[in-house]
Coordinates of C-alpha atoms in Angstrom, one line a residue:
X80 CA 130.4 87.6 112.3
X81 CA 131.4 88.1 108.6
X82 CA 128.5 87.7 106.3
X83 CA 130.0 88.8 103.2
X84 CA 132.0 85.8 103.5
X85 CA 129.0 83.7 103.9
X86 CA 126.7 85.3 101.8
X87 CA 128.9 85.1 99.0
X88 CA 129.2 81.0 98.6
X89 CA 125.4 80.9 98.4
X90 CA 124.1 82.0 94.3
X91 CA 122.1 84.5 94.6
X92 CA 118.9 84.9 91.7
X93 CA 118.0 88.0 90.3
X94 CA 114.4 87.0 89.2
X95 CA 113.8 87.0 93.0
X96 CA 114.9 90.3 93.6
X97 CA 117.6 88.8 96.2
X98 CA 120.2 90.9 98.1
X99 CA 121.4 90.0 101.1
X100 CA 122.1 92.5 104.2
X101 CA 125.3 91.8 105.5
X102 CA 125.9 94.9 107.7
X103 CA 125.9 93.3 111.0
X104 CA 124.9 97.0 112.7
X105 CA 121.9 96.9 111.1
X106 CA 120.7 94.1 111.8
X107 CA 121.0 94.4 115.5
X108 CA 118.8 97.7 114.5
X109 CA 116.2 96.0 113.6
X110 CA 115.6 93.9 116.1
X111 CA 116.2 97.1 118.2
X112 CA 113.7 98.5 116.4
X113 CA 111.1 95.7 115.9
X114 CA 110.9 95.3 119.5
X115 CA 110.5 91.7 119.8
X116 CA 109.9 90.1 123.3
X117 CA 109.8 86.4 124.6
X118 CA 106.3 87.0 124.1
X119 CA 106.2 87.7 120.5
X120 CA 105.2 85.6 117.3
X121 CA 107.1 87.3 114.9
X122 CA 106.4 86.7 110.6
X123 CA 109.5 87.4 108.6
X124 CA 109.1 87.6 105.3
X125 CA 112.0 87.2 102.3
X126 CA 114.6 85.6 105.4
X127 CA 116.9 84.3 102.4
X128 CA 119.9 82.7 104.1
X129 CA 118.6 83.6 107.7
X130 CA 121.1 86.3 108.8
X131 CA 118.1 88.5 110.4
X132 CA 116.3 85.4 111.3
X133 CA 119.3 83.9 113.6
X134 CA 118.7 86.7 115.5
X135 CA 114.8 86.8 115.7
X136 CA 114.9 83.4 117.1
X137 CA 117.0 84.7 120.0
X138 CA 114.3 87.3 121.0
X139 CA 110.8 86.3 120.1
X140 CA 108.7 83.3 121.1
X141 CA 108.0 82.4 117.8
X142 CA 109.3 83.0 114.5
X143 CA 108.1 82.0 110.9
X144 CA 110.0 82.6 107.9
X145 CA 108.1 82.6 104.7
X146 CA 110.3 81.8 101.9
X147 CA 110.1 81.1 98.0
X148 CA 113.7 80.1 97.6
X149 CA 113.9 76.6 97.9
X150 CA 118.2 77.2 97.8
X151 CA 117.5 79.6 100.9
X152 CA 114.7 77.3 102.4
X153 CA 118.3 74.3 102.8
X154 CA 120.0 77.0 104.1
X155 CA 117.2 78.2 106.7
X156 CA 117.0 74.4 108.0
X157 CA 120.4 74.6 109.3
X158 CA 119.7 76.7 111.8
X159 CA 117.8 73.7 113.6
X160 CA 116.1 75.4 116.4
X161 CA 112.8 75.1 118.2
X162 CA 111.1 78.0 117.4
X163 CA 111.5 78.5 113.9
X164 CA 108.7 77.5 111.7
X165 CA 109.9 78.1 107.6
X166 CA 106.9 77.8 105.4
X167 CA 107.6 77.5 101.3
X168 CA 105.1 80.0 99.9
X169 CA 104.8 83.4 98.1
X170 CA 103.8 85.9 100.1
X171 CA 101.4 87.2 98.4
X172 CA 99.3 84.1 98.4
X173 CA 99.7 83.7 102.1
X174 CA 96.8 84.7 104.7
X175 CA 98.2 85.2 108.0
X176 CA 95.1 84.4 109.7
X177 CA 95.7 80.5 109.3
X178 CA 99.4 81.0 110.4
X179 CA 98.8 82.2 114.3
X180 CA 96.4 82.1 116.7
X181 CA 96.9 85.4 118.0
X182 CA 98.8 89.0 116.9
X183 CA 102.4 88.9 115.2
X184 CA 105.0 91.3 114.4
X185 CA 106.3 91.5 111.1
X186 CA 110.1 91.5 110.0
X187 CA 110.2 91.8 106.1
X188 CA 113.5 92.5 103.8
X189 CA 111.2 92.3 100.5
X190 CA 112.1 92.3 97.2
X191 CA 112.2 95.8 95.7
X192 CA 109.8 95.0 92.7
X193 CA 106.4 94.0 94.6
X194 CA 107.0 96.3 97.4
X195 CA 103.6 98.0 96.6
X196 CA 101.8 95.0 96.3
X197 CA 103.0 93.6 99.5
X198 CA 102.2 96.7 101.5
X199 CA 98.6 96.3 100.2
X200 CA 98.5 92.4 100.9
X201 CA 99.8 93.5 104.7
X202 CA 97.3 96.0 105.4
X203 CA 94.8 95.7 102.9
X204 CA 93.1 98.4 100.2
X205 CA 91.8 101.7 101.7
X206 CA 88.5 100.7 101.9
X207 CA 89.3 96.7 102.8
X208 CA 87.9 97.3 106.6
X209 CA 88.3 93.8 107.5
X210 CA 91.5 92.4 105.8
X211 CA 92.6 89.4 107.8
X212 CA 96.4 90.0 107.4
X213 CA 95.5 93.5 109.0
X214 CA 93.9 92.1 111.6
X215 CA 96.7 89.6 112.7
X216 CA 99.2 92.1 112.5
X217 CA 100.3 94.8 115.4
X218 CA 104.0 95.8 113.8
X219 CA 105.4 96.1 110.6
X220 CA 109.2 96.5 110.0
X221 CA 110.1 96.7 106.4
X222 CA 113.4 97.1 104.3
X223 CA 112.5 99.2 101.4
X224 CA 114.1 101.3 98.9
X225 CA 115.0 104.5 99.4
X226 CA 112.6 106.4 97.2
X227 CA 109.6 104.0 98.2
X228 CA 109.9 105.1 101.6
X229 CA 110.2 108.5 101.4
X230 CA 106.8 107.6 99.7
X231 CA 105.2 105.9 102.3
X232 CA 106.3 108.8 104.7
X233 CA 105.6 111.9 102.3
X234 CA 102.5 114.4 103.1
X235 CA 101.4 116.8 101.0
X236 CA 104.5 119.5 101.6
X237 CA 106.6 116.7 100.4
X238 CA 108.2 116.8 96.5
X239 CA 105.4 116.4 94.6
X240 CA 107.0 112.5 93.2
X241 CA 107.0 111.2 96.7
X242 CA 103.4 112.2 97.8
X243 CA 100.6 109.4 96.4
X244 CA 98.6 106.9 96.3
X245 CA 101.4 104.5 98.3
X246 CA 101.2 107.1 100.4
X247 CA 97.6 107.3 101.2
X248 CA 97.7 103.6 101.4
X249 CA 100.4 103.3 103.9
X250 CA 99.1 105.9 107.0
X251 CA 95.7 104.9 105.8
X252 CA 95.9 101.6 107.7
X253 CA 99.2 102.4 109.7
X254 CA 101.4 105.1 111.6
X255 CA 104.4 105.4 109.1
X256 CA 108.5 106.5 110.2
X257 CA 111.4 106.6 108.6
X258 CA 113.5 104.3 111.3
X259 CA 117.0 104.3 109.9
X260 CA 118.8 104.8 105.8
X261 CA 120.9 101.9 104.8
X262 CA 123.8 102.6 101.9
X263 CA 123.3 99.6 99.1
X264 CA 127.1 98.4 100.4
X265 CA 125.1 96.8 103.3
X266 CA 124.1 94.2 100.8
X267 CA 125.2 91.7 99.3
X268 CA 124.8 92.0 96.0
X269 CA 125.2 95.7 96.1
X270 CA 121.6 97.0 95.1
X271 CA 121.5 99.7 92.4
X272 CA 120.0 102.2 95.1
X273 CA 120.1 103.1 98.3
X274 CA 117.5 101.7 100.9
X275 CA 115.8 102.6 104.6
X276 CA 114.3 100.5 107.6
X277 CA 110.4 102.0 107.7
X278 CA 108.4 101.3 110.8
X279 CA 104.5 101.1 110.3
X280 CA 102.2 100.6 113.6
X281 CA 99.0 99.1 112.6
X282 CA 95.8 100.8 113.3
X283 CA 92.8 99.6 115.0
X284 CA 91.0 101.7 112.8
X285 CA 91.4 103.5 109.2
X286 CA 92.5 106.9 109.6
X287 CA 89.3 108.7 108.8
X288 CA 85.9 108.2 109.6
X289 CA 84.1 108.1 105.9
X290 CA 80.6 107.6 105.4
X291 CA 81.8 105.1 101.9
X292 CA 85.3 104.2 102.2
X293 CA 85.0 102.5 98.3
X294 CA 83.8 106.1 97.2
X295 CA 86.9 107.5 99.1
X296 CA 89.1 105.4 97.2
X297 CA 87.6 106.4 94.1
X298 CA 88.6 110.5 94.5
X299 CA 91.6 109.7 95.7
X300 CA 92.4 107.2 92.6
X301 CA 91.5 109.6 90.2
X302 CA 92.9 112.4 91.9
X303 CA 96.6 110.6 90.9
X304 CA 95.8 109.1 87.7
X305 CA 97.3 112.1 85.7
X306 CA 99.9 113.7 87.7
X307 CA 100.1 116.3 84.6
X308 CA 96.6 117.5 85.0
X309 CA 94.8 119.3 87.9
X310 CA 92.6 118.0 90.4
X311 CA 89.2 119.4 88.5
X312 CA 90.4 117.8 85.7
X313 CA 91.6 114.5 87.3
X314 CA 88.6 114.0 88.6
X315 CA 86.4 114.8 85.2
X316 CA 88.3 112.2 84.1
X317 CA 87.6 109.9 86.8
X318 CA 83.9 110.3 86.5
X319 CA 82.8 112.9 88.3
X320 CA 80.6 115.7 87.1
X321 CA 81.6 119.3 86.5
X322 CA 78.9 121.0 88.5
X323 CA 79.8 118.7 91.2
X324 CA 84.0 119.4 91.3
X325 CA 83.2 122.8 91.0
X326 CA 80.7 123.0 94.1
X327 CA 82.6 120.8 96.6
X328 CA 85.8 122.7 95.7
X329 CA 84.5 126.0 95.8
X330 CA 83.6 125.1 99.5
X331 CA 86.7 123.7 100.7
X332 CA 88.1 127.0 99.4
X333 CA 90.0 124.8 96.8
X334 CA 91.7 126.9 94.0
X335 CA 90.9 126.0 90.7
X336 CA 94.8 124.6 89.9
X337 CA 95.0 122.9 92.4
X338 CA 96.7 119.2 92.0
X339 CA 96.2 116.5 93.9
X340 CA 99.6 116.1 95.6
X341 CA 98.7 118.8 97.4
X342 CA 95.8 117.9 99.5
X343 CA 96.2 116.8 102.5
X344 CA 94.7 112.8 103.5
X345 CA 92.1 114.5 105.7
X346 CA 91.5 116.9 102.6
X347 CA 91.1 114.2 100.7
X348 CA 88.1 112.6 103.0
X349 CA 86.2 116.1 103.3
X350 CA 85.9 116.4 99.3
X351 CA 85.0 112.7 98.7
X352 CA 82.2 113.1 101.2
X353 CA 81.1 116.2 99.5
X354 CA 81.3 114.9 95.8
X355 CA 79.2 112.2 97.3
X356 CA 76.5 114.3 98.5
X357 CA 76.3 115.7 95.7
X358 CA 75.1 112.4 94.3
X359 CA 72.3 112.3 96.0

């Protein structure tokens, strides 16, 4: 099947962040990867002209395409077949709750520029315990630049760029791999960078077990905000008193120059709950 020659007849428009994937190889890989069954409701997001979704409504019991492009939406409809549902909305101002009764899987090829804010509509904010999208979903396969998810994947031994608050976001509320790199000639156009199928397996419950999630996401915001400065002083910044830094990190055998990017997630839970003892 040659979906260059089909992708390129349809205009494609920058201010939506479209690119096609055209590499037939990889998208047998992700439904290999997704692992959809007859059983499965399955939420793609971005389908554009359909090329992944052709093949999701082969496997699952259910798909629904959430698209913004009404060109793409005309092109969708063509593929006249039962089980496709192909809803005109942003994502972002979808709830998935009111889409399906029970869990889904999600198949997403998103536009590069509100990955982050997409991730967080999915699974919701570090200390969102009850998001509804969250809730809905089981399985998240997303196409993502490159450098985002080595992001998503990074720990604290990672390069320094690649470890953050994305980071801590992502295996937060999910378990986080790397399934498979994709060259940008498997689009169509040809992004400027490179890109990589991630797989995220939602979790029944956040990571930790915090005592105040909202105080958790506090440290960990401030420990990022200035990825020049140090931790202590990161976190003076972000509020925190001196005395306070200098006790809890004196007993997690902290040094003083220590920077953020270098504490682990579980780190980062033991000093927010002893910063907030300290407060009271």
């Amino acid at each position: 099947m040659n979906y260059f020659e089909r992708a390129k007849y349809f205009k494609t428009k920058k201010r939506l962040g479209q690119n096609f994937l055209i590499n037939g190889e990889v998208i047998s890989n992700i439904i290999k990867y997704a692992n959809i069954s007859p059983e499965d409701t399955v939420i793609e997001i971005g389908p554009g002209v359909g090329f992944v979704t052709e093949q999701l409504v082969k496997h699952a019991k259910k798909v629904i395409a959430i698209e913004l492009d009404e060109e793409a939406i005309a092109e969708l409809q063509k593929l006249d077949v039962n089980n496709l549902q192909i809803i005109h909305k942003d994502i972002l101002k979808t709830d998935f709750s009111e889409l399906s009764e029970g869990k889904v899987k999600v198949v997403a090829n998103i536009p590069y520029y509100i990955t982050s804010p997409i991730i967080a509509h999915l699974l919701g904010e570090i200390d969102d315990l009850n998001n509804k999208n969250r809730n809905k979903i089981t399985d998240i396969l997303l196409m993502v630049q490159e450098e985002v998810a080595r992001r998503m994947s990074a720990n604290e031994n990672s390069p320094s760029k690649q470890y953050g608050l994305l980071t801590i976001l992502s295996q937060f509320w999910a378990e986080v791999e790397i399934k498979e790199l994709v060259g940008r000639r498997s689009f169509f156009p040809a992004p400027k960078v490179n890109s990589a199928l991630v797989s995220l397996k939602v979790r029944e419950n956040p990571l930790l077990e915090l005592s105040d999630y909202k105080h958790f996401r506090k440290t960990v915001k401030a420990a990022f905000a200035q990825r020049r400065k140090n931790l202590k002083n990161c976190l003076l910044s972000g509020g925190f008193a001196k005395e306070d830094i200098k006790k809890v990190m004196e007993d997690l055998n902290l040094p003083e120059n220590t920077r953020g990017e270098k504490l682990s997630i579980e780190m980062f839970g033991k000093l927010s709950e002893g910063l907030l003892s300290c407060q009271k």
